[in-house]
């Protein structure tokens, strides 16, 4: 079973684009709320703040799940492992719980970086490995390249984007998805449906959206700077959406709104 499927690690606290004091404060609130899984990346340039905040917090290292991601600028043979060692120094840990490849390289040749990722695991720099922003085809290819389990493909996942092809690939390959942009960077709050559904459960629009993602079988990454949002995003384990409400939300995926597209990330793949 993927590390992200344990009850606590299903709800991971994302740290992009937090830096400095804002990052430290958000992590302090997230730890006090009960978050034990934290998501960062070399590209976020905040691993040092994340490491400092977690080291200064009162939660023991072995109760935490720390995920970081190797940026594509570090995918060469010379840079990959030294960059992971630098991440560990910044994060103040001997290993990360999960090490992801942040993106596939622009030329789509995923084998070399997957080989280096596996090497990092063999060297004990990461307990688990996975990928991010892989297409269904890349997930199938990765499965045939890597011997170790890939514990996630972290992808954009929210009610305004249909990811059925990736969900089917997750089933087929055994590489589970996990979410980012879970509340579509706030866009879900422009749609009254979620608050309307929430009235029946005594839950907020955000909690309905996050619960829908979890019930699709997808562990979460959420980020907020506001204590009330950090707490409410965590408080989603005491109710279950009915199949009727799940279907009402499923219908929203036809909007096909992609937030992290080629306009933001020029090396993004041709999505499914
Ligand atoms: N692998 C990748 O390529 C990739 C890409 C993007 C993100 N990520 C990861 O995924 C994490 C989450 O994604 P994201 O932060 O980009 O998008 P997101 O979670 O969809 O959106 C974050 C924004 O939504 C607002 N928000 C969050 N919860 C809310 C609530 N309950 N009510 C109202 N507003 C709320 C936050 O504002 P307030 O601060 O005002 O609450 C924040 O501005 C990131 O932090 C990062 O760790 C990974």
PDB file of C-alpha atoms and ligand atoms in Angstrom:
ATOM      1  CA  UNK A   1       0.000   0.000   0.000  1.00  0.00           C
ATOM      2  CA  UNK A   2       1.281   3.486  -0.822  1.00  0.00           C
ATOM      3  CA  UNK A   3       2.557   5.471   2.172  1.00  0.00           C
ATOM      4  CA  UNK A   4       0.016   8.184   1.281  1.00  0.00           C
ATOM      5  CA  UNK A   5      -2.957   5.897   1.990  1.00  0.00           C
ATOM      6  CA  UNK A   6      -2.517   5.881   5.766  1.00  0.00           C
ATOM      7  CA  UNK A   7      -5.217   7.978   7.421  1.00  0.00           C
ATOM      8  CA  UNK A   8      -2.894  10.840   8.396  1.00  0.00           C
ATOM      9  CA  UNK A   9      -0.660  10.895   5.339  1.00  0.00           C
ATOM     10  CA  UNK A  10      -3.728  11.029   3.047  1.00  0.00           C
ATOM     11  CA  UNK A  11      -3.823  14.741   3.860  1.00  0.00           C
ATOM     12  CA  UNK A  12      -0.509  16.339   2.985  1.00  0.00           C
ATOM     13  CA  UNK A  13       0.316  20.011   3.498  1.00  0.00           C
ATOM     14  CA  UNK A  14       1.716  21.634   0.340  1.00  0.00           C
ATOM     15  CA  UNK A  15       4.258  24.429   0.628  1.00  0.00           C
ATOM     16  CA  UNK A  16       4.270  26.115  -2.790  1.00  0.00           C
ATOM     17  CA  UNK A  17       4.733  29.122  -3.046  1.00  0.00           C
ATOM     18  CA  UNK A  18       5.472  29.676   0.647  1.00  0.00           C
ATOM     19  CA  UNK A  19       8.796  31.182   1.654  1.00  0.00           C
ATOM     20  CA  UNK A  20      10.384  32.649   4.785  1.00  0.00           C
ATOM     21  CA  UNK A  21       8.193  33.569   7.735  1.00  0.00           C
ATOM     22  CA  UNK A  22       4.933  32.782   5.883  1.00  0.00           C
ATOM     23  CA  UNK A  23       6.240  29.252   5.305  1.00  0.00           C
ATOM     24  CA  UNK A  24       7.334  28.818   8.927  1.00  0.00           C
ATOM     25  CA  UNK A  25       3.984  30.062  10.278  1.00  0.00           C
ATOM     26  CA  UNK A  26       1.900  27.900   7.944  1.00  0.00           C
ATOM     27  CA  UNK A  27       3.875  24.774   8.870  1.00  0.00           C
ATOM     28  CA  UNK A  28       3.592  25.566  12.580  1.00  0.00           C
ATOM     29  CA  UNK A  29      -0.195  25.825  12.222  1.00  0.00           C
ATOM     30  CA  UNK A  30      -0.337  22.698  10.048  1.00  0.00           C
ATOM     31  CA  UNK A  31       1.638  20.671  12.649  1.00  0.00           C
ATOM     32  CA  UNK A  32      -0.613  21.923  15.462  1.00  0.00           C
ATOM     33  CA  UNK A  33      -3.661  20.997  13.357  1.00  0.00           C
ATOM     34  CA  UNK A  34      -2.434  17.424  12.935  1.00  0.00           C
ATOM     35  CA  UNK A  35      -0.798  17.377   9.502  1.00  0.00           C
ATOM     36  CA  UNK A  36       2.097  14.942   9.457  1.00  0.00           C
ATOM     37  CA  UNK A  37       2.794  14.837   5.703  1.00  0.00           C
ATOM     38  CA  UNK A  38       4.510  17.808   4.035  1.00  0.00           C
ATOM     39  CA  UNK A  39       5.223  18.424   0.365  1.00  0.00           C
ATOM     40  CA  UNK A  40       8.067  20.539  -0.977  1.00  0.00           C
ATOM     41  CA  UNK A  41      10.353  20.587  -4.032  1.00  0.00           C
ATOM     42  CA  UNK A  42      13.750  21.821  -5.107  1.00  0.00           C
ATOM     43  CA  UNK A  43      11.977  24.223  -7.459  1.00  0.00           C
ATOM     44  CA  UNK A  44      10.017  25.836  -4.588  1.00  0.00           C
ATOM     45  CA  UNK A  45      13.293  27.092  -3.084  1.00  0.00           C
ATOM     46  CA  UNK A  46      11.872  26.636   0.414  1.00  0.00           C
ATOM     47  CA  UNK A  47      13.357  23.307   1.535  1.00  0.00           C
ATOM     48  CA  UNK A  48      15.499  25.121   4.131  1.00  0.00           C
ATOM     49  CA  UNK A  49      12.462  26.815   5.727  1.00  0.00           C
ATOM     50  CA  UNK A  50      10.473  23.584   5.595  1.00  0.00           C
ATOM     51  CA  UNK A  51      13.364  21.704   7.208  1.00  0.00           C
ATOM     52  CA  UNK A  52      13.855  24.350   9.895  1.00  0.00           C
ATOM     53  CA  UNK A  53      10.131  24.463  10.744  1.00  0.00           C
ATOM     54  CA  UNK A  54       9.812  20.683  10.977  1.00  0.00           C
ATOM     55  CA  UNK A  55      13.041  20.359  12.996  1.00  0.00           C
ATOM     56  CA  UNK A  56      11.842  23.045  15.432  1.00  0.00           C
ATOM     57  CA  UNK A  57       8.359  21.517  15.704  1.00  0.00           C
ATOM     58  CA  UNK A  58       7.431  19.107  18.482  1.00  0.00           C
ATOM     59  CA  UNK A  59       6.628  16.165  16.191  1.00  0.00           C
ATOM     60  CA  UNK A  60       9.220  13.401  16.010  1.00  0.00           C
ATOM     61  CA  UNK A  61      10.907  12.741  12.672  1.00  0.00           C
ATOM     62  CA  UNK A  62       9.579   9.182  12.459  1.00  0.00           C
ATOM     63  CA  UNK A  63       5.992  10.451  12.670  1.00  0.00           C
ATOM     64  CA  UNK A  64       6.455  12.688   9.624  1.00  0.00           C
ATOM     65  CA  UNK A  65       6.206  11.995   5.915  1.00  0.00           C
ATOM     66  CA  UNK A  66       8.413  14.443   4.030  1.00  0.00           C
ATOM     67  CA  UNK A  67       8.162  14.569   0.249  1.00  0.00           C
ATOM     68  CA  UNK A  68      10.464  16.520  -2.018  1.00  0.00           C
ATOM     69  CA  UNK A  69      10.922  16.583  -5.784  1.00  0.00           C
ATOM     70  CA  UNK A  70      13.962  16.713  -8.014  1.00  0.00           C
ATOM     71  CA  UNK A  71      13.666  19.518 -10.577  1.00  0.00           C
ATOM     72  CA  UNK A  72      14.355  18.743 -14.265  1.00  0.00           C
ATOM     73  CA  UNK A  73      17.368  21.107 -14.150  1.00  0.00           C
ATOM     74  CA  UNK A  74      19.002  18.440 -11.942  1.00  0.00           C
ATOM     75  CA  UNK A  75      18.242  15.376 -14.078  1.00  0.00           C
ATOM     76  CA  UNK A  76      21.811  14.920 -15.423  1.00  0.00           C
ATOM     77  CA  UNK A  77      24.112  12.133 -14.127  1.00  0.00           C
ATOM     78  CA  UNK A  78      26.391  14.789 -12.574  1.00  0.00           C
ATOM     79  CA  UNK A  79      23.686  16.780 -10.798  1.00  0.00           C
ATOM     80  CA  UNK A  80      20.953  14.358  -9.740  1.00  0.00           C
ATOM     81  CA  UNK A  81      22.372  12.671  -6.605  1.00  0.00           C
ATOM     82  CA  UNK A  82      24.284  15.767  -5.360  1.00  0.00           C
ATOM     83  CA  UNK A  83      21.037  17.757  -5.684  1.00  0.00           C
ATOM     84  CA  UNK A  84      19.195  15.178  -3.558  1.00  0.00           C
ATOM     85  CA  UNK A  85      21.986  15.319  -0.954  1.00  0.00           C
ATOM     86  CA  UNK A  86      21.623  19.120  -0.891  1.00  0.00           C
ATOM     87  CA  UNK A  87      17.840  18.739  -0.421  1.00  0.00           C
ATOM     88  CA  UNK A  88      18.478  16.441   2.569  1.00  0.00           C
ATOM     89  CA  UNK A  89      20.887  18.982   4.093  1.00  0.00           C
ATOM     90  CA  UNK A  90      18.357  21.780   3.591  1.00  0.00           C
ATOM     91  CA  UNK A  91      15.557  19.645   5.003  1.00  0.00           C
ATOM     92  CA  UNK A  92      17.799  18.588   7.927  1.00  0.00           C
ATOM     93  CA  UNK A  93      17.077  14.890   7.427  1.00  0.00           C
ATOM     94  CA  UNK A  94      19.088  11.770   6.589  1.00  0.00           C
ATOM     95  CA  UNK A  95      16.481  10.636   4.045  1.00  0.00           C
ATOM     96  CA  UNK A  96      13.157  11.826   2.681  1.00  0.00           C
ATOM     97  CA  UNK A  97      10.106   9.630   2.984  1.00  0.00           C
ATOM     98  CA  UNK A  98       9.179  10.197  -0.648  1.00  0.00           C
ATOM     99  CA  UNK A  99      11.341  11.476  -3.503  1.00  0.00           C
ATOM    100  CA  UNK A 100       9.543  12.447  -6.713  1.00  0.00           C
ATOM    101  CA  UNK A 101      10.629  13.450 -10.192  1.00  0.00           C
ATOM    102  CA  UNK A 102       8.886  16.826 -10.497  1.00  0.00           C
ATOM    103  CA  UNK A 103       8.226  16.576 -14.252  1.00  0.00           C
ATOM    104  CA  UNK A 104       9.149  14.394 -17.180  1.00  0.00           C
ATOM    105  CA  UNK A 105      11.973  15.865 -19.263  1.00  0.00           C
ATOM    106  CA  UNK A 106      10.804  17.955 -22.229  1.00  0.00           C
ATOM    107  CA  UNK A 107      12.001  15.345 -24.754  1.00  0.00           C
ATOM    108  CA  UNK A 108       9.828  12.699 -23.046  1.00  0.00           C
ATOM    109  CA  UNK A 109      12.814  10.370 -22.451  1.00  0.00           C
ATOM    110  CA  UNK A 110      11.964   9.288 -18.899  1.00  0.00           C
ATOM    111  CA  UNK A 111      14.324   6.298 -18.504  1.00  0.00           C
ATOM    112  CA  UNK A 112      17.514   8.129 -17.394  1.00  0.00           C
ATOM    113  CA  UNK A 113      15.875  10.168 -14.603  1.00  0.00           C
ATOM    114  CA  UNK A 114      13.904   7.125 -13.409  1.00  0.00           C
ATOM    115  CA  UNK A 115      17.202   5.202 -13.205  1.00  0.00           C
ATOM    116  CA  UNK A 116      18.757   7.957 -11.092  1.00  0.00           C
ATOM    117  CA  UNK A 117      15.649   8.087  -8.879  1.00  0.00           C
ATOM    118  CA  UNK A 118      15.925   4.371  -8.249  1.00  0.00           C
ATOM    119  CA  UNK A 119      19.614   4.826  -7.435  1.00  0.00           C
ATOM    120  CA  UNK A 120      18.728   7.482  -4.813  1.00  0.00           C
ATOM    121  CA  UNK A 121      16.412   4.966  -3.160  1.00  0.00           C
ATOM    122  CA  UNK A 122      19.045   2.217  -3.256  1.00  0.00           C
ATOM    123  CA  UNK A 123      21.514   4.586  -1.578  1.00  0.00           C
ATOM    124  CA  UNK A 124      19.007   5.188   1.236  1.00  0.00           C
ATOM    125  CA  UNK A 125      18.399   8.854   0.384  1.00  0.00           C
ATOM    126  CA  UNK A 126      14.655   8.154   0.040  1.00  0.00           C
ATOM    127  CA  UNK A 127      12.394   5.506   1.592  1.00  0.00           C
ATOM    128  CA  UNK A 128       9.941   5.655  -1.299  1.00  0.00           C
ATOM    129  CA  UNK A 129      10.010   7.051  -4.815  1.00  0.00           C
ATOM    130  CA  UNK A 130       7.450   8.333  -7.270  1.00  0.00           C
ATOM    131  CA  UNK A 131       6.745  10.752 -10.082  1.00  0.00           C
ATOM    132  CA  UNK A 132       4.746  13.880 -10.780  1.00  0.00           C
ATOM    133  CA  UNK A 133       3.029  15.218 -13.875  1.00  0.00           C
ATOM    134  CA  UNK A 134       3.352  11.950 -15.781  1.00  0.00           C
ATOM    135  CA  UNK A 135       0.851  11.079 -18.532  1.00  0.00           C
ATOM    136  CA  UNK A 136      -0.873   7.669 -18.626  1.00  0.00           C
ATOM    137  CA  UNK A 137       1.635   6.512 -21.265  1.00  0.00           C
ATOM    138  CA  UNK A 138       4.556   7.582 -19.088  1.00  0.00           C
ATOM    139  CA  UNK A 139       3.042   5.739 -16.101  1.00  0.00           C
ATOM    140  CA  UNK A 140       2.919   2.506 -18.124  1.00  0.00           C
ATOM    141  CA  UNK A 141       6.463   3.023 -19.402  1.00  0.00           C
ATOM    142  CA  UNK A 142       7.753   3.855 -15.898  1.00  0.00           C
ATOM    143  CA  UNK A 143       6.229   0.657 -14.533  1.00  0.00           C
ATOM    144  CA  UNK A 144       8.307  -1.352 -16.991  1.00  0.00           C
ATOM    145  CA  UNK A 145      11.534   0.613 -16.273  1.00  0.00           C
ATOM    146  CA  UNK A 146      11.557   0.765 -12.453  1.00  0.00           C
ATOM    147  CA  UNK A 147      11.690  -2.326 -10.210  1.00  0.00           C
ATOM    148  CA  UNK A 148      10.781  -0.550  -6.955  1.00  0.00           C
ATOM    149  CA  UNK A 149       7.148   0.490  -6.333  1.00  0.00           C
ATOM    150  CA  UNK A 150       6.294   4.014  -7.478  1.00  0.00           C
ATOM    151  CA  UNK A 151       4.133   5.314  -4.624  1.00  0.00           C
ATOM    152  CA  UNK A 152       2.471   8.132  -6.517  1.00  0.00           C
ATOM    153  CA  UNK A 153       2.015  10.194  -9.648  1.00  0.00           C
ATOM    154  CA  UNK A 154       1.272  13.643  -8.170  1.00  0.00           C
ATOM    155  CA  UNK A 155      -0.947  15.501 -10.636  1.00  0.00           C
ATOM    156  CA  UNK A 156      -3.403  18.373 -10.920  1.00  0.00           C
ATOM    157  CA  UNK A 157      -6.677  16.978  -9.556  1.00  0.00           C
ATOM    158  CA  UNK A 158      -9.840  18.952  -8.756  1.00  0.00           C
ATOM    159  CA  UNK A 159     -13.537  18.888  -9.729  1.00  0.00           C
ATOM    160  CA  UNK A 160     -13.066  21.081 -12.822  1.00  0.00           C
ATOM    161  CA  UNK A 161     -10.640  18.687 -14.556  1.00  0.00           C
ATOM    162  CA  UNK A 162     -11.451  15.234 -15.910  1.00  0.00           C
ATOM    163  CA  UNK A 163      -8.641  12.857 -14.957  1.00  0.00           C
ATOM    164  CA  UNK A 164     -10.436   9.567 -15.760  1.00  0.00           C
ATOM    165  CA  UNK A 165      -7.626   8.469 -18.102  1.00  0.00           C
ATOM    166  CA  UNK A 166      -5.041   8.905 -15.342  1.00  0.00           C
ATOM    167  CA  UNK A 167      -7.309   7.195 -12.783  1.00  0.00           C
ATOM    168  CA  UNK A 168      -7.598   4.203 -15.143  1.00  0.00           C
ATOM    169  CA  UNK A 169      -3.796   4.203 -15.622  1.00  0.00           C
ATOM    170  CA  UNK A 170      -3.358   4.285 -11.836  1.00  0.00           C
ATOM    171  CA  UNK A 171      -5.524   1.168 -11.537  1.00  0.00           C
ATOM    172  CA  UNK A 172      -3.738  -0.561 -14.354  1.00  0.00           C
ATOM    173  CA  UNK A 173      -0.156   0.232 -13.295  1.00  0.00           C
ATOM    174  CA  UNK A 174      -0.579   0.229  -9.492  1.00  0.00           C
ATOM    175  CA  UNK A 175       0.887   3.776  -9.359  1.00  0.00           C
ATOM    176  CA  UNK A 176      -1.677   5.728  -7.294  1.00  0.00           C
ATOM    177  CA  UNK A 177      -2.395   9.377  -8.053  1.00  0.00           C
ATOM    178  CA  UNK A 178      -2.152  12.175  -5.490  1.00  0.00           C
ATOM    179  CA  UNK A 179      -3.574  15.653  -5.955  1.00  0.00           C
ATOM    180  CA  UNK A 180      -2.266  19.173  -6.373  1.00  0.00           C
ATOM    181  CA  UNK A 181      -4.290  22.316  -7.053  1.00  0.00           C
ATOM    182  CA  UNK A 182      -6.981  20.444  -5.104  1.00  0.00           C
ATOM    183  CA  UNK A 183      -9.194  23.550  -4.778  1.00  0.00           C
ATOM    184  CA  UNK A 184      -8.149  24.758  -8.245  1.00  0.00           C
ATOM    185  CA  UNK A 185      -6.236  27.619  -6.596  1.00  0.00           C
ATOM    186  CA  UNK A 186      -9.511  28.998  -5.231  1.00  0.00           C
ATOM    187  CA  UNK A 187     -11.535  28.698  -8.464  1.00  0.00           C
ATOM    188  CA  UNK A 188     -13.850  26.090  -6.890  1.00  0.00           C
ATOM    189  CA  UNK A 189     -15.205  28.804  -4.597  1.00  0.00           C
ATOM    190  CA  UNK A 190     -16.716  30.616  -7.608  1.00  0.00           C
ATOM    191  CA  UNK A 191     -19.090  27.646  -8.145  1.00  0.00           C
ATOM    192  CA  UNK A 192     -22.072  27.617  -5.687  1.00  0.00           C
ATOM    193  CA  UNK A 193     -22.673  23.846  -6.054  1.00  0.00           C
ATOM    194  CA  UNK A 194     -20.092  22.826  -3.439  1.00  0.00           C
ATOM    195  CA  UNK A 195     -21.452  25.111  -0.697  1.00  0.00           C
ATOM    196  CA  UNK A 196     -24.971  23.943  -1.583  1.00  0.00           C
ATOM    197  CA  UNK A 197     -23.967  20.264  -1.202  1.00  0.00           C
ATOM    198  CA  UNK A 198     -22.089  21.185   1.982  1.00  0.00           C
ATOM    199  CA  UNK A 199     -25.285  22.396   3.703  1.00  0.00           C
ATOM    200  CA  UNK A 200     -26.592  18.820   3.937  1.00  0.00           C
ATOM    201  CA  UNK A 201     -23.389  17.632   5.637  1.00  0.00           C
ATOM    202  CA  UNK A 202     -22.636  20.717   7.755  1.00  0.00           C
ATOM    203  CA  UNK A 203     -19.386  21.162   5.782  1.00  0.00           C
ATOM    204  CA  UNK A 204     -17.841  24.014   3.769  1.00  0.00           C
ATOM    205  CA  UNK A 205     -17.427  24.121  -0.009  1.00  0.00           C
ATOM    206  CA  UNK A 206     -13.698  23.392   0.370  1.00  0.00           C
ATOM    207  CA  UNK A 207     -14.346  20.362   2.567  1.00  0.00           C
ATOM    208  CA  UNK A 208     -16.815  18.960   0.005  1.00  0.00           C
ATOM    209  CA  UNK A 209     -14.255  19.357  -2.804  1.00  0.00           C
ATOM    210  CA  UNK A 210     -11.468  17.688  -0.798  1.00  0.00           C
ATOM    211  CA  UNK A 211     -13.738  14.858   0.319  1.00  0.00           C
ATOM    212  CA  UNK A 212     -14.715  14.247  -3.343  1.00  0.00           C
ATOM    213  CA  UNK A 213     -11.014  13.910  -4.242  1.00  0.00           C
ATOM    214  CA  UNK A 214     -10.372  11.466  -1.366  1.00  0.00           C
ATOM    215  CA  UNK A 215     -13.416   9.390  -2.348  1.00  0.00           C
ATOM    216  CA  UNK A 216     -12.015   9.185  -5.901  1.00  0.00           C
ATOM    217  CA  UNK A 217      -9.156   7.278  -4.199  1.00  0.00           C
ATOM    218  CA  UNK A 218      -6.712  10.178  -4.476  1.00  0.00           C
ATOM    219  CA  UNK A 219      -4.667  11.386  -1.444  1.00  0.00           C
ATOM    220  CA  UNK A 220      -4.479  15.157  -1.083  1.00  0.00           C
ATOM    221  CA  UNK A 221      -2.040  18.033  -1.134  1.00  0.00           C
ATOM    222  CA  UNK A 222      -3.549  21.291   0.067  1.00  0.00           C
ATOM    223  CA  UNK A 223      -1.919  24.607   0.857  1.00  0.00           C
ATOM    224  CA  UNK A 224      -3.240  27.578   2.763  1.00  0.00           C
ATOM    225  CA  UNK A 225      -1.746  30.519   4.589  1.00  0.00           C
ATOM    226  CA  UNK A 226      -4.884  30.994   6.734  1.00  0.00           C
ATOM    227  CA  UNK A 227      -5.215  29.031  10.005  1.00  0.00           C
ATOM    228  CA  UNK A 228      -8.990  28.575   9.554  1.00  0.00           C
ATOM    229  CA  UNK A 229      -8.500  27.138   6.047  1.00  0.00           C
ATOM    230  CA  UNK A 230      -5.567  24.946   7.157  1.00  0.00           C
ATOM    231  CA  UNK A 231      -7.787  23.472   9.877  1.00  0.00           C
ATOM    232  CA  UNK A 232     -10.898  23.083   7.752  1.00  0.00           C
ATOM    233  CA  UNK A 233      -8.947  21.374   4.941  1.00  0.00           C
ATOM    234  CA  UNK A 234      -7.799  18.768   7.492  1.00  0.00           C
ATOM    235  CA  UNK A 235     -11.226  18.215   9.058  1.00  0.00           C
ATOM    236  CA  UNK A 236     -12.709  16.014   6.344  1.00  0.00           C
ATOM    237  CA  UNK A 237     -12.588  12.509   7.777  1.00  0.00           C
ATOM    238  CA  UNK A 238     -15.929  12.410   9.623  1.00  0.00           C
ATOM    239  CA  UNK A 239     -18.376  12.324   6.716  1.00  0.00           C
ATOM    240  CA  UNK A 240     -18.948  10.514   3.421  1.00  0.00           C
ATOM    241  CA  UNK A 241     -20.414  12.008   0.262  1.00  0.00           C
ATOM    242  CA  UNK A 242     -23.343  10.039  -1.175  1.00  0.00           C
ATOM    243  CA  UNK A 243     -23.026   8.508  -4.639  1.00  0.00           C
ATOM    244  CA  UNK A 244     -25.569  11.071  -5.860  1.00  0.00           C
ATOM    245  CA  UNK A 245     -23.448  13.980  -4.627  1.00  0.00           C
ATOM    246  CA  UNK A 246     -20.270  12.352  -6.002  1.00  0.00           C
ATOM    247  CA  UNK A 247     -21.996  12.181  -9.416  1.00  0.00           C
ATOM    248  CA  UNK A 248     -23.111  15.830  -9.218  1.00  0.00           C
ATOM    249  CA  UNK A 249     -19.485  16.815  -8.642  1.00  0.00           C
ATOM    250  CA  UNK A 250     -18.216  14.370 -11.312  1.00  0.00           C
ATOM    251  CA  UNK A 251     -20.347  16.309 -13.826  1.00  0.00           C
ATOM    252  CA  UNK A 252     -18.260  19.431 -13.148  1.00  0.00           C
ATOM    253  CA  UNK A 253     -15.137  17.759 -14.556  1.00  0.00           C
ATOM    254  CA  UNK A 254     -16.455  18.456 -18.068  1.00  0.00           C
ATOM    255  CA  UNK A 255     -15.221  22.034 -17.630  1.00  0.00           C
ATOM    256  CA  UNK A 256     -11.683  20.731 -18.260  1.00  0.00           C
ATOM    257  CA  UNK A 257      -9.975  23.645 -16.582  1.00  0.00           C
ATOM    258  CA  UNK A 258      -6.229  23.030 -16.396  1.00  0.00           C
ATOM    259  CA  UNK A 259      -4.370  25.430 -14.118  1.00  0.00           C
ATOM    260  CA  UNK A 260      -0.796  24.195 -14.551  1.00  0.00           C
ATOM    261  CA  UNK A 261      -0.620  24.175 -18.351  1.00  0.00           C
ATOM    262  CA  UNK A 262       2.028  24.950 -20.970  1.00  0.00           C
ATOM    263  CA  UNK A 263       1.557  28.711 -20.418  1.00  0.00           C
ATOM    264  CA  UNK A 264       3.007  28.231 -16.905  1.00  0.00           C
ATOM    265  CA  UNK A 265       5.281  25.236 -17.580  1.00  0.00           C
ATOM    266  CA  UNK A 266       6.703  25.255 -21.142  1.00  0.00           C
ATOM    267  CA  UNK A 267       8.055  21.678 -20.736  1.00  0.00           C
ATOM    268  CA  UNK A 268       4.654  20.243 -19.683  1.00  0.00           C
ATOM    269  CA  UNK A 269       3.753  17.090 -21.649  1.00  0.00           C
ATOM    270  CA  UNK A 270       0.854  16.652 -24.073  1.00  0.00           C
ATOM    271  CA  UNK A 271      -1.779  15.825 -21.426  1.00  0.00           C
ATOM    272  CA  UNK A 272      -4.224  12.909 -21.793  1.00  0.00           C
TER     273      UNK A 272
HETATM  274  N1  LIG B   1       3.828  18.577  -8.528  1.00  0.00           N
HETATM  275  C1  LIG B   1       3.554  19.752  -9.028  1.00  0.00           C
HETATM  276  O1  LIG B   1       3.911  20.080 -10.179  1.00  0.00           O
HETATM  277  C2  LIG B   1       2.779  20.732  -8.204  1.00  0.00           C
HETATM  278  C3  LIG B   1       2.202  21.858  -8.800  1.00  0.00           C
HETATM  279  C4  LIG B   1       1.493  22.740  -7.986  1.00  0.00           C
HETATM  280  C5  LIG B   1       1.361  22.494  -6.625  1.00  0.00           C
HETATM  281  N2  LIG B   1       1.938  21.396  -6.067  1.00  0.00           N
HETATM  282  C6  LIG B   1       1.828  21.107  -4.609  1.00  0.00           C
HETATM  283  O2  LIG B   1       0.466  21.015  -4.245  1.00  0.00           O
HETATM  284  C7  LIG B   1       0.169  21.959  -3.207  1.00  0.00           C
HETATM  285  C8  LIG B   1      -1.271  22.437  -3.338  1.00  0.00           C
HETATM  286  O3  LIG B   1      -1.509  23.030  -4.614  1.00  0.00           O
HETATM  287  P1  LIG B   1      -1.642  24.587  -4.809  1.00  0.00           P
HETATM  288  O4  LIG B   1      -1.271  25.259  -3.540  1.00  0.00           O
HETATM  289  O5  LIG B   1      -0.919  24.938  -6.031  1.00  0.00           O
HETATM  290  O6  LIG B   1      -3.177  24.800  -5.118  1.00  0.00           O
HETATM  291  P2  LIG B   1      -4.514  24.768  -4.227  1.00  0.00           P
HETATM  292  O7  LIG B   1      -4.320  23.962  -2.994  1.00  0.00           O
HETATM  293  O8  LIG B   1      -5.605  24.406  -5.165  1.00  0.00           O
HETATM  294  O9  LIG B   1      -4.735  26.310  -3.899  1.00  0.00           O
HETATM  295  C9  LIG B   1      -4.115  27.008  -2.887  1.00  0.00           C
HETATM  296  C10 LIG B   1      -4.862  28.327  -2.742  1.00  0.00           C
HETATM  297  O10 LIG B   1      -6.213  28.054  -2.361  1.00  0.00           O
HETATM  298  C11 LIG B   1      -6.552  28.803  -1.205  1.00  0.00           C
HETATM  299  N3  LIG B   1      -7.266  27.909  -0.284  1.00  0.00           N
HETATM  300  C12 LIG B   1      -6.816  26.717   0.196  1.00  0.00           C
HETATM  301  N4  LIG B   1      -7.740  26.168   1.000  1.00  0.00           N
HETATM  302  C13 LIG B   1      -8.783  27.033   1.037  1.00  0.00           C
HETATM  303  C14 LIG B   1     -10.041  27.035   1.719  1.00  0.00           C
HETATM  304  N5  LIG B   1     -10.398  26.019   2.505  1.00  0.00           N
HETATM  305  N6  LIG B   1     -10.868  28.097   1.529  1.00  0.00           N
HETATM  306  C15 LIG B   1     -10.513  29.114   0.732  1.00  0.00           C
HETATM  307  N7  LIG B   1      -9.335  29.179   0.056  1.00  0.00           N
HETATM  308  C16 LIG B   1      -8.479  28.143   0.218  1.00  0.00           C
HETATM  309  C17 LIG B   1      -5.261  29.275  -0.592  1.00  0.00           C
HETATM  310  O11 LIG B   1      -5.442  30.609  -0.160  1.00  0.00           O
HETATM  311  P3  LIG B   1      -5.329  31.028   1.403  1.00  0.00           P
HETATM  312  O12 LIG B   1      -3.866  30.998   1.703  1.00  0.00           O
HETATM  313  O13 LIG B   1      -5.924  32.375   1.402  1.00  0.00           O
HETATM  314  O14 LIG B   1      -6.122  30.016   2.198  1.00  0.00           O
HETATM  315  C18 LIG B   1      -4.258  29.226  -1.745  1.00  0.00           C
HETATM  316  O15 LIG B   1      -4.124  30.492  -2.337  1.00  0.00           O
HETATM  317  C19 LIG B   1       1.248  23.028  -3.375  1.00  0.00           C
HETATM  318  O16 LIG B   1       1.403  23.792  -2.229  1.00  0.00           O
HETATM  319  C20 LIG B   1       2.443  22.190  -3.724  1.00  0.00           C
HETATM  320  O17 LIG B   1       3.010  21.618  -2.553  1.00  0.00           O
HETATM  321  C21 LIG B   1       2.628  20.506  -6.840  1.00  0.00           C
END
